[in-house]
């Protein structure tokens, strides 16, 4: 059959065979233009082929995260706005005063590097490594599922090719998720006001920053003086950064729990196969929307629900502490209460953190736990003071538990007793541990007692000769 007599479908299959066999020579625009009968834009197909060729010839397996960076920076830099000298000066002054105020409301020390005003693009570059680490388990799961689904949807005469191109298909699936990650992070860069907005430690350790572009958008309809708004948000940002730098174990603790949740995700293969069966390459919006909405992530398992509960309590404990410290530090601001309410409303309707984590790993956070955690920290502060409160961040085993958030009375009783040098009141766990030790001790005593035999009877041959090794005088 002459080349000109082939149908568009046959033309497409021939291109795929050549691509997967490594023969990338002769893929010219004239050949691609024959795909117009399939209603595929030849220019778009040329770009797709170039990307697939690059993926096939890549020296290493895995996901090309540079796609995420390019996509995120493309969105972040669309407005092309930098940080003016006036904005930088105003925020520097706000950070300086906020640091002084925080010195009165927390014993946690200042940062080693000065905070700064950054562009959206700079925020993307600084935070993307953490987003990549959090998203990697889900990206791998989606790549594996997409490889399987595409293999099932391929024609029978192409199954050998599909099976022999697993690395290519896995890379393509990972590239789809990497591009989506870039879209989420890029869009997030247009909304976050500071590094601590997300709630998880996405900024490098010891760094604090505010995005002037988003700061202006946040305060536009609040009718609050900009200097007061800057002071309040600078205080919150510094409190977040100080806490994660002081409790060096906390960063790894948070990221590990997010990854633990993400590792349990399994893609809904039925939904993915149904989407693949009707996927139109010329209209990728449906696939993009499915990835963005989390439609490919099935209902959570029991293990995931338990992991989510632990993570919610951890993040609520962090946010509650920041809320209390910020409230105390900004008590001089006339508009502090109004700004705090604006922050709470933004969080309650689904702030940047919930949107980003919901898209990437299906993670939803409950603001209610944050309010309860703040109430706990307030009660602890009133009971034992700032020093006693902040000492709970010194070691992981001192940090308040979920039960302490629900009922701070037990925590406060233990802290106040310790501050007076008294024995810590026993709680339910202490009682259970004491009971376990008592039972183990009783078992050991019974084991050594030998039952009802008289001493010396067991194993005796009736005489009083000392046993071998007995050093008593005879």
Short mmCIF file of C-alpha atoms in Angstrom, two decimals:
data_model
loop_
_atom_site.label_atom_id
_atom_site.label_comp_id
_atom_site.label_asym_id
_atom_site.label_seq_id
_atom_site.Cartn_x
_atom_site.Cartn_y
_atom_site.Cartn_z
CA UNK A 1 0.00 0.00 0.00
CA UNK A 2 1.39 3.38 -0.96
CA UNK A 3 1.90 5.89 1.81
CA UNK A 4 -0.66 8.22 0.26
CA UNK A 5 -3.34 5.48 0.41
CA UNK A 6 -3.12 5.02 4.19
CA UNK A 7 -5.91 6.26 6.43
CA UNK A 8 -5.17 8.85 9.15
CA UNK A 9 -5.50 6.11 11.78
CA UNK A 10 -2.95 3.94 9.97
CA UNK A 11 -0.70 6.96 9.59
CA UNK A 12 -0.89 7.59 13.34
CA UNK A 13 -0.12 3.96 14.20
CA UNK A 14 2.89 4.03 11.88
CA UNK A 15 4.19 7.13 13.60
CA UNK A 16 3.80 5.48 17.00
CA UNK A 17 5.59 2.32 15.82
CA UNK A 18 8.52 4.35 14.52
CA UNK A 19 8.67 6.45 17.65
CA UNK A 20 8.61 3.49 20.06
CA UNK A 21 11.19 1.58 18.03
CA UNK A 22 13.53 4.54 18.34
CA UNK A 23 13.35 5.52 14.66
CA UNK A 24 12.78 9.27 14.91
CA UNK A 25 14.18 10.20 11.53
CA UNK A 26 12.00 11.67 8.85
CA UNK A 27 9.16 12.93 11.08
CA UNK A 28 8.49 16.00 8.98
CA UNK A 29 5.56 18.49 9.09
CA UNK A 30 4.24 17.11 5.80
CA UNK A 31 3.77 13.68 7.31
CA UNK A 32 2.14 15.10 10.43
CA UNK A 33 -0.25 17.19 8.35
CA UNK A 34 -1.91 14.00 7.13
CA UNK A 35 -3.37 13.60 10.62
CA UNK A 36 -5.88 16.36 9.88
CA UNK A 37 -8.42 13.68 9.02
CA UNK A 38 -8.36 12.70 12.70
CA UNK A 39 -9.15 16.30 13.70
CA UNK A 40 -5.77 16.63 15.41
CA UNK A 41 -3.89 19.88 15.01
CA UNK A 42 -0.64 18.93 13.19
CA UNK A 43 1.25 21.68 15.01
CA UNK A 44 0.11 20.32 18.34
CA UNK A 45 0.99 16.77 17.27
CA UNK A 46 4.46 17.97 16.29
CA UNK A 47 4.92 19.33 19.82
CA UNK A 48 3.59 16.10 21.33
CA UNK A 49 5.92 14.02 19.17
CA UNK A 50 8.88 16.16 20.17
CA UNK A 51 8.01 15.66 23.84
CA UNK A 52 7.54 11.91 23.39
CA UNK A 53 10.84 11.62 21.51
CA UNK A 54 12.55 13.45 24.34
CA UNK A 55 10.94 11.19 26.89
CA UNK A 56 11.92 8.07 24.96
CA UNK A 57 15.53 9.14 24.56
CA UNK A 58 15.90 10.28 28.18
CA UNK A 59 18.90 8.73 29.87
CA UNK A 60 17.13 8.09 33.17
CA UNK A 61 13.83 6.71 34.34
CA UNK A 62 11.35 8.69 36.42
CA UNK A 63 9.43 11.91 36.16
CA UNK A 64 10.72 15.02 34.44
CA UNK A 65 10.02 17.57 37.17
CA UNK A 66 11.41 20.37 35.01
CA UNK A 67 7.99 20.36 33.31
CA UNK A 68 6.44 21.39 36.63
CA UNK A 69 8.94 24.20 37.08
CA UNK A 70 8.40 25.59 33.58
CA UNK A 71 4.62 25.47 33.93
CA UNK A 72 4.65 27.06 37.40
CA UNK A 73 7.02 29.85 36.38
CA UNK A 74 4.98 30.51 33.23
CA UNK A 75 1.89 31.18 35.37
CA UNK A 76 3.75 33.02 38.14
CA UNK A 77 5.50 35.40 35.76
CA UNK A 78 2.55 36.19 33.50
CA UNK A 79 2.00 39.65 35.02
CA UNK A 80 5.71 40.36 34.90
CA UNK A 81 5.59 42.48 38.07
CA UNK A 82 8.65 42.76 40.27
CA UNK A 83 9.12 44.17 43.75
CA UNK A 84 9.49 47.93 43.82
CA UNK A 85 11.93 49.73 46.10
CA UNK A 86 9.02 51.25 48.02
CA UNK A 87 7.37 47.87 48.61
CA UNK A 88 10.64 46.35 49.78
CA UNK A 89 11.29 49.22 52.19
CA UNK A 90 7.78 49.10 53.66
CA UNK A 91 7.94 45.35 54.24
CA UNK A 92 11.45 45.53 55.69
CA UNK A 93 10.18 48.02 58.25
CA UNK A 94 7.15 45.84 59.02
CA UNK A 95 9.36 42.78 59.53
CA UNK A 96 11.72 44.70 61.82
CA UNK A 97 8.91 45.87 64.11
CA UNK A 98 7.20 42.47 63.99
CA UNK A 99 10.42 40.82 65.18
CA UNK A 100 10.53 43.15 68.19
CA UNK A 101 6.90 42.42 69.08
CA UNK A 102 7.44 38.67 68.74
CA UNK A 103 10.30 38.94 71.22
CA UNK A 104 7.68 39.86 73.84
CA UNK A 105 5.20 37.08 73.01
CA UNK A 106 7.45 34.05 72.49
CA UNK A 107 10.77 32.74 73.75
CA UNK A 108 11.57 31.16 70.39
CA UNK A 109 14.53 33.02 68.92
CA UNK A 110 14.77 35.14 65.78
CA UNK A 111 15.78 33.89 62.33
CA UNK A 112 19.42 33.78 61.19
CA UNK A 113 18.59 35.55 57.91
CA UNK A 114 16.47 38.66 57.40
CA UNK A 115 12.99 38.10 55.91
CA UNK A 116 12.37 39.51 52.48
CA UNK A 117 9.86 40.57 49.86
CA UNK A 118 9.85 38.15 46.91
CA UNK A 119 8.19 37.86 43.52
CA UNK A 120 5.80 35.06 42.63
CA UNK A 121 8.47 33.45 40.48
CA UNK A 122 11.00 33.51 43.32
CA UNK A 123 8.42 31.87 45.61
CA UNK A 124 7.90 29.10 43.04
CA UNK A 125 11.64 28.44 42.74
CA UNK A 126 12.07 28.40 46.53
CA UNK A 127 9.14 26.07 47.31
CA UNK A 128 8.99 23.70 44.34
CA UNK A 129 11.44 21.13 45.79
CA UNK A 130 9.08 20.55 48.73
CA UNK A 131 6.00 20.34 46.48
CA UNK A 132 7.85 17.82 44.34
CA UNK A 133 8.69 15.71 47.40
CA UNK A 134 5.06 15.75 48.58
CA UNK A 135 3.61 14.96 45.15
CA UNK A 136 6.06 12.23 44.11
CA UNK A 137 4.11 9.27 45.61
CA UNK A 138 0.91 10.32 43.82
CA UNK A 139 2.74 11.05 40.59
CA UNK A 140 4.21 7.55 40.60
CA UNK A 141 0.81 5.99 41.25
CA UNK A 142 -0.83 7.96 38.42
CA UNK A 143 2.02 7.15 36.02
CA UNK A 144 1.69 3.42 36.74
CA UNK A 145 -2.10 3.49 36.41
CA UNK A 146 -1.98 5.47 33.17
CA UNK A 147 0.52 3.03 31.71
CA UNK A 148 -1.84 0.15 32.47
CA UNK A 149 -4.94 1.98 31.21
CA UNK A 150 -3.36 3.04 27.92
CA UNK A 151 -2.15 -0.49 27.37
CA UNK A 152 -5.69 -1.82 27.79
CA UNK A 153 -7.09 0.78 25.40
CA UNK A 154 -4.50 0.20 22.65
CA UNK A 155 -5.44 -1.90 19.55
CA UNK A 156 -4.47 -5.58 19.63
CA UNK A 157 -1.89 -5.16 16.88
CA UNK A 158 -0.07 -2.55 18.99
CA UNK A 159 0.05 -4.48 22.27
CA UNK A 160 3.61 -5.69 21.69
CA UNK A 161 4.74 -2.16 21.06
CA UNK A 162 2.93 -0.86 24.15
CA UNK A 163 4.38 -3.63 26.30
CA UNK A 164 7.86 -2.89 25.02
CA UNK A 165 7.58 0.82 25.70
CA UNK A 166 6.73 0.74 29.40
CA UNK A 167 9.40 3.28 30.27
CA UNK A 168 8.07 5.69 27.66
CA UNK A 169 4.45 5.35 28.76
CA UNK A 170 5.42 5.71 32.42
CA UNK A 171 7.32 8.88 31.60
CA UNK A 172 4.38 10.28 29.67
CA UNK A 173 2.03 9.56 32.59
CA UNK A 174 4.45 11.17 35.02
CA UNK A 175 4.81 14.15 32.71
CA UNK A 176 1.05 14.71 32.78
CA UNK A 177 1.12 14.89 36.57
CA UNK A 178 4.28 17.03 36.63
CA UNK A 179 2.58 19.52 34.33
CA UNK A 180 -0.46 19.54 36.61
CA UNK A 181 1.76 20.07 39.65
CA UNK A 182 3.27 23.06 37.90
CA UNK A 183 -0.21 24.41 37.19
CA UNK A 184 -1.26 24.06 40.86
CA UNK A 185 1.92 25.61 42.26
CA UNK A 186 1.88 28.39 39.66
CA UNK A 187 -1.72 29.28 40.49
CA UNK A 188 -0.92 29.07 44.20
CA UNK A 189 1.86 31.61 43.69
CA UNK A 190 -0.78 34.14 42.66
CA UNK A 191 -2.71 33.69 45.94
CA UNK A 192 -0.33 33.09 48.86
CA UNK A 193 0.68 36.17 50.82
CA UNK A 194 3.63 34.61 52.66
CA UNK A 195 5.63 31.42 53.01
CA UNK A 196 3.61 30.31 56.04
CA UNK A 197 0.27 30.69 54.26
CA UNK A 198 0.31 27.06 53.22
CA UNK A 199 0.68 25.76 56.77
CA UNK A 200 3.34 23.23 55.83
CA UNK A 201 7.05 24.17 55.64
CA UNK A 202 7.46 24.82 51.92
CA UNK A 203 10.05 27.59 52.32
CA UNK A 204 13.72 26.74 52.97
CA UNK A 205 14.57 26.36 56.65
CA UNK A 206 14.94 29.73 58.36
CA UNK A 207 13.46 31.75 55.48
CA UNK A 208 10.47 34.09 55.77
CA UNK A 209 8.94 36.05 52.91
CA UNK A 210 5.93 38.07 51.79
CA UNK A 211 4.74 38.42 48.19
CA UNK A 212 3.91 42.12 47.64
CA UNK A 213 1.73 41.41 44.59
CA UNK A 214 -0.56 39.12 46.56
CA UNK A 215 -0.40 41.28 49.67
CA UNK A 216 -2.04 44.10 47.72
CA UNK A 217 -4.80 41.76 46.50
CA UNK A 218 -5.45 40.39 49.99
CA UNK A 219 -6.03 43.81 51.54
CA UNK A 220 -7.85 45.47 48.66
CA UNK A 221 -11.41 45.12 50.04
CA UNK A 222 -10.67 45.05 53.77
CA UNK A 223 -10.50 48.83 54.24
CA UNK A 224 -7.62 48.38 56.70
CA UNK A 225 -4.53 50.62 56.65
CA UNK A 226 -1.74 48.93 54.73
CA UNK A 227 0.84 49.47 57.46
CA UNK A 228 -1.31 47.60 59.99
CA UNK A 229 -2.00 44.81 57.53
CA UNK A 230 1.70 44.49 56.74
CA UNK A 231 2.61 44.35 60.43
CA UNK A 232 0.07 41.63 61.17
CA UNK A 233 1.00 39.42 58.21
CA UNK A 234 4.72 39.94 58.83
CA UNK A 235 4.22 38.79 62.43
CA UNK A 236 2.41 35.62 61.32
CA UNK A 237 5.07 34.87 58.74
CA UNK A 238 7.91 35.28 61.25
CA UNK A 239 6.09 33.14 63.83
CA UNK A 240 5.77 30.28 61.33
CA UNK A 241 9.39 30.47 60.24
CA UNK A 242 10.70 30.76 63.81
CA UNK A 243 8.75 27.73 64.96
CA UNK A 244 10.00 25.42 62.20
CA UNK A 245 13.58 26.56 62.67
CA UNK A 246 13.42 26.12 66.47
CA UNK A 247 11.79 22.68 66.38
CA UNK A 248 14.17 21.17 63.83
CA UNK A 249 12.36 17.82 63.98
CA UNK A 250 9.03 19.43 63.05
CA UNK A 251 9.73 19.96 59.34
CA UNK A 252 10.53 16.29 58.74
CA UNK A 253 7.60 15.29 60.94
CA UNK A 254 5.09 17.25 58.82
CA UNK A 255 6.49 16.23 55.45
CA UNK A 256 6.69 12.57 56.50
CA UNK A 257 3.03 12.57 57.52
CA UNK A 258 1.94 14.14 54.23
CA UNK A 259 3.94 11.54 52.32
CA UNK A 260 2.51 8.77 54.51
CA UNK A 261 -0.95 9.88 53.49
CA UNK A 262 0.03 10.19 49.82
CA UNK A 263 1.68 6.76 49.72
CA UNK A 264 -1.71 5.20 50.45
CA UNK A 265 -3.31 6.73 47.35
CA UNK A 266 -4.35 4.36 44.59
CA UNK A 267 -5.70 5.80 41.38
CA UNK A 268 -9.28 4.95 40.43
CA UNK A 269 -8.44 2.77 37.42
CA UNK A 270 -12.07 2.50 36.31
CA UNK A 271 -12.38 6.29 36.10
CA UNK A 272 -9.03 6.51 34.34
CA UNK A 273 -9.92 3.86 31.78
CA UNK A 274 -13.28 5.51 31.11
CA UNK A 275 -11.51 8.82 30.58
CA UNK A 276 -8.87 7.26 28.33
CA UNK A 277 -11.54 5.63 26.17
CA UNK A 278 -12.96 9.00 25.14
CA UNK A 279 -9.83 11.14 25.42
CA UNK A 280 -9.45 13.62 22.57
CA UNK A 281 -5.80 14.74 22.21
CA UNK A 282 -6.95 17.99 20.59
CA UNK A 283 -8.98 18.85 23.71
CA UNK A 284 -6.87 18.05 26.79
CA UNK A 285 -9.00 20.15 29.14
CA UNK A 286 -11.00 17.13 30.36
CA UNK A 287 -7.87 15.26 31.44
CA UNK A 288 -6.45 18.40 33.03
CA UNK A 289 -9.71 18.97 34.89
CA UNK A 290 -9.78 15.37 36.15
CA UNK A 291 -6.25 15.68 37.51
CA UNK A 292 -6.94 19.06 39.07
CA UNK A 293 -10.21 18.12 40.74
CA UNK A 294 -8.90 14.87 42.17
CA UNK A 295 -11.55 12.88 40.25
CA UNK A 296 -9.01 10.10 39.63
CA UNK A 297 -8.41 9.63 43.36
CA UNK A 298 -10.90 7.13 44.87
CA UNK A 299 -12.47 7.27 48.32
CA UNK A 300 -9.97 7.18 51.16
CA UNK A 301 -9.10 3.87 52.82
CA UNK A 302 -9.24 3.37 56.58
CA UNK A 303 -5.46 3.69 56.77
CA UNK A 304 -5.58 6.97 54.87
CA UNK A 305 -8.37 8.28 57.08
CA UNK A 306 -6.25 7.55 60.16
CA UNK A 307 -3.20 9.21 58.53
CA UNK A 308 -5.33 12.22 57.62
CA UNK A 309 -6.57 12.59 61.20
CA UNK A 310 -3.02 12.55 62.53
CA UNK A 311 -1.93 15.14 59.98
CA UNK A 312 -4.90 17.39 60.67
CA UNK A 313 -4.11 17.38 64.39
CA UNK A 314 -0.45 18.13 63.74
CA UNK A 315 -1.14 21.07 61.41
CA UNK A 316 -3.86 22.36 63.73
CA UNK A 317 -1.41 22.31 66.63
CA UNK A 318 1.06 24.37 64.60
CA UNK A 319 -1.53 26.85 63.33
CA UNK A 320 -3.11 27.23 66.77
CA UNK A 321 0.23 28.20 68.30
CA UNK A 322 0.87 30.71 65.50
CA UNK A 323 -2.60 32.22 66.02
CA UNK A 324 -2.05 32.74 69.75
CA UNK A 325 1.47 34.13 69.40
CA UNK A 326 0.40 36.48 66.61
CA UNK A 327 -2.61 37.68 68.61
CA UNK A 328 -0.41 38.52 71.60
CA UNK A 329 2.30 40.17 69.51
CA UNK A 330 -0.12 42.39 67.55
CA UNK A 331 -2.31 43.44 70.48
CA UNK A 332 -1.18 47.06 69.89
CA UNK A 333 -2.72 47.11 66.40
CA UNK A 334 -6.21 48.69 66.35
CA UNK A 335 -7.25 46.51 63.40
CA UNK A 336 -5.64 43.26 64.61
CA UNK A 337 -8.98 41.57 65.38
CA UNK A 338 -10.41 42.43 61.96
CA UNK A 339 -7.33 41.14 60.17
CA UNK A 340 -7.38 37.93 62.21
CA UNK A 341 -11.02 37.41 61.28
CA UNK A 342 -10.18 37.94 57.59
CA UNK A 343 -7.44 35.30 57.86
CA UNK A 344 -9.87 32.86 59.54
CA UNK A 345 -12.55 33.44 56.89
CA UNK A 346 -10.05 32.85 54.13
CA UNK A 347 -9.00 29.61 55.79
CA UNK A 348 -12.57 28.47 56.45
CA UNK A 349 -13.63 28.71 52.79
CA UNK A 350 -10.65 26.71 51.64
CA UNK A 351 -7.41 28.62 51.68
CA UNK A 352 -4.40 28.08 49.43
CA UNK A 353 -3.17 25.09 51.43
CA UNK A 354 -6.40 23.14 51.17
CA UNK A 355 -6.75 23.88 47.46
CA UNK A 356 -3.20 22.81 46.67
CA UNK A 357 -3.14 19.69 48.82
CA UNK A 358 -6.64 18.73 47.69
CA UNK A 359 -5.57 18.85 44.04
CA UNK A 360 -2.30 17.01 44.56
CA UNK A 361 -3.00 14.33 47.17
CA UNK A 362 -6.73 14.54 47.93
CA UNK A 363 -5.97 16.05 51.33
CA UNK A 364 -8.65 18.13 53.03
CA UNK A 365 -8.05 20.01 56.28
CA UNK A 366 -10.66 21.05 58.82
CA UNK A 367 -10.36 24.62 60.14
CA UNK A 368 -12.38 23.57 63.21
CA UNK A 369 -9.38 21.71 64.62
CA UNK A 370 -7.30 24.85 64.24
CA UNK A 371 -9.73 26.85 66.35
CA UNK A 372 -9.73 24.16 69.04
CA UNK A 373 -5.94 24.03 69.00
CA UNK A 374 -5.74 27.81 69.42
CA UNK A 375 -8.05 27.57 72.46
CA UNK A 376 -5.76 24.91 73.94
CA UNK A 377 -2.64 27.05 73.46
CA UNK A 378 -4.42 30.03 75.03
CA UNK A 379 -5.32 27.96 78.10
CA UNK A 380 -1.75 26.66 78.37
CA UNK A 381 -0.34 30.19 78.10
CA UNK A 382 -2.58 31.44 80.88
CA UNK A 383 -1.68 28.47 83.10
CA UNK A 384 2.12 28.22 82.76
CA UNK A 385 3.18 31.35 80.88
CA UNK A 386 5.03 31.87 77.60
CA UNK A 387 8.18 30.01 78.64
CA UNK A 388 6.33 26.89 79.79
CA UNK A 389 4.18 26.92 76.67
CA UNK A 390 7.03 27.26 74.17
CA UNK A 391 9.09 24.56 75.92
CA UNK A 392 6.58 22.03 74.55
CA UNK A 393 8.25 22.44 71.13
CA UNK A 394 11.69 21.42 72.42
CA UNK A 395 11.17 17.68 71.84
CA UNK A 396 8.65 15.68 69.79
CA UNK A 397 7.38 13.73 72.80
CA UNK A 398 6.45 16.96 74.60
CA UNK A 399 4.15 18.27 71.89
CA UNK A 400 0.43 18.27 72.77
CA UNK A 401 -1.59 15.31 71.48
CA UNK A 402 -5.01 15.17 69.83
CA UNK A 403 -6.49 14.35 73.24
CA UNK A 404 -4.90 17.52 74.65
CA UNK A 405 -6.60 19.56 71.92
CA UNK A 406 -9.96 18.04 72.84
CA UNK A 407 -9.45 18.51 76.59
CA UNK A 408 -6.48 20.67 77.67
CA UNK A 409 -7.17 20.10 81.40
CA UNK A 410 -4.92 17.06 81.67
CA UNK A 411 -2.05 18.77 79.86
CA UNK A 412 -2.35 21.86 82.07
CA UNK A 413 -2.41 19.71 85.23
CA UNK A 414 0.81 17.97 84.19
CA UNK A 415 2.53 21.25 83.29
CA UNK A 416 1.52 23.07 86.47
CA UNK A 417 2.59 20.13 88.64
CA UNK A 418 5.97 20.02 86.91
CA UNK A 419 6.44 23.76 87.36
CA UNK A 420 5.93 23.33 91.13
CA UNK A 421 8.32 20.39 91.29
CA UNK A 422 5.54 17.98 92.13
CA UNK A 423 4.94 14.51 90.75
CA UNK A 424 3.02 14.61 87.52
CA UNK A 425 -0.59 13.43 87.98
CA UNK A 426 -1.16 10.03 86.45
CA UNK A 427 -3.39 9.83 83.42
CA UNK A 428 -5.10 6.90 81.71
CA UNK A 429 -1.95 5.95 79.83
CA UNK A 430 0.13 6.06 83.00
CA UNK A 431 -2.40 3.84 84.76
CA UNK A 432 -2.40 1.35 81.89
CA UNK A 433 1.41 1.26 81.82
CA UNK A 434 1.57 0.74 85.60
CA UNK A 435 -0.92 -2.12 85.35
CA UNK A 436 1.11 -3.75 82.56
CA UNK A 437 4.34 -3.47 84.58
CA UNK A 438 2.61 -4.94 87.65
CA UNK A 439 1.34 -7.92 85.66
CA UNK A 440 4.76 -8.55 84.12
CA UNK A 441 6.44 -8.32 87.51
CA UNK A 442 3.95 -10.76 89.06
CA UNK A 443 4.63 -13.19 86.24
CA UNK A 444 8.38 -13.03 86.83
CA UNK A 445 7.94 -13.63 90.58
CA UNK A 446 5.74 -16.64 89.91
CA UNK A 447 8.29 -18.00 87.49
CA UNK A 448 11.14 -17.81 89.98
CA UNK A 449 9.05 -19.02 92.95
CA UNK A 450 8.89 -22.61 91.72
CA UNK A 451 5.31 -23.27 92.89
CA UNK A 452 4.61 -25.22 96.15
CA UNK A 453 7.92 -27.11 96.41
CA UNK A 454 10.09 -26.46 99.43
CA UNK A 455 13.40 -24.74 98.77
CA UNK A 456 15.98 -27.23 97.67
CA UNK A 457 13.45 -29.92 96.69
CA UNK A 458 13.44 -29.20 93.00
CA UNK A 459 16.10 -31.20 91.28
CA UNK A 460 17.49 -32.56 94.61
CA UNK A 461 18.77 -36.09 94.97
CA UNK A 462 18.17 -36.11 98.71
CA UNK A 463 21.62 -35.13 99.97
CA UNK A 464 22.94 -31.74 100.97
CA UNK A 465 25.92 -31.69 98.66
CA UNK A 466 26.41 -28.28 97.16
CA UNK A 467 25.51 -27.88 93.53
CA UNK A 468 28.38 -27.49 91.05
CA UNK A 469 29.77 -24.01 91.21
CA UNK A 470 28.44 -23.37 94.72
CA UNK A 471 31.11 -21.34 96.55
CA UNK A 472 29.70 -21.76 100.09
CA UNK A 473 32.07 -23.43 102.56
CA UNK A 474 31.26 -27.04 103.29
#
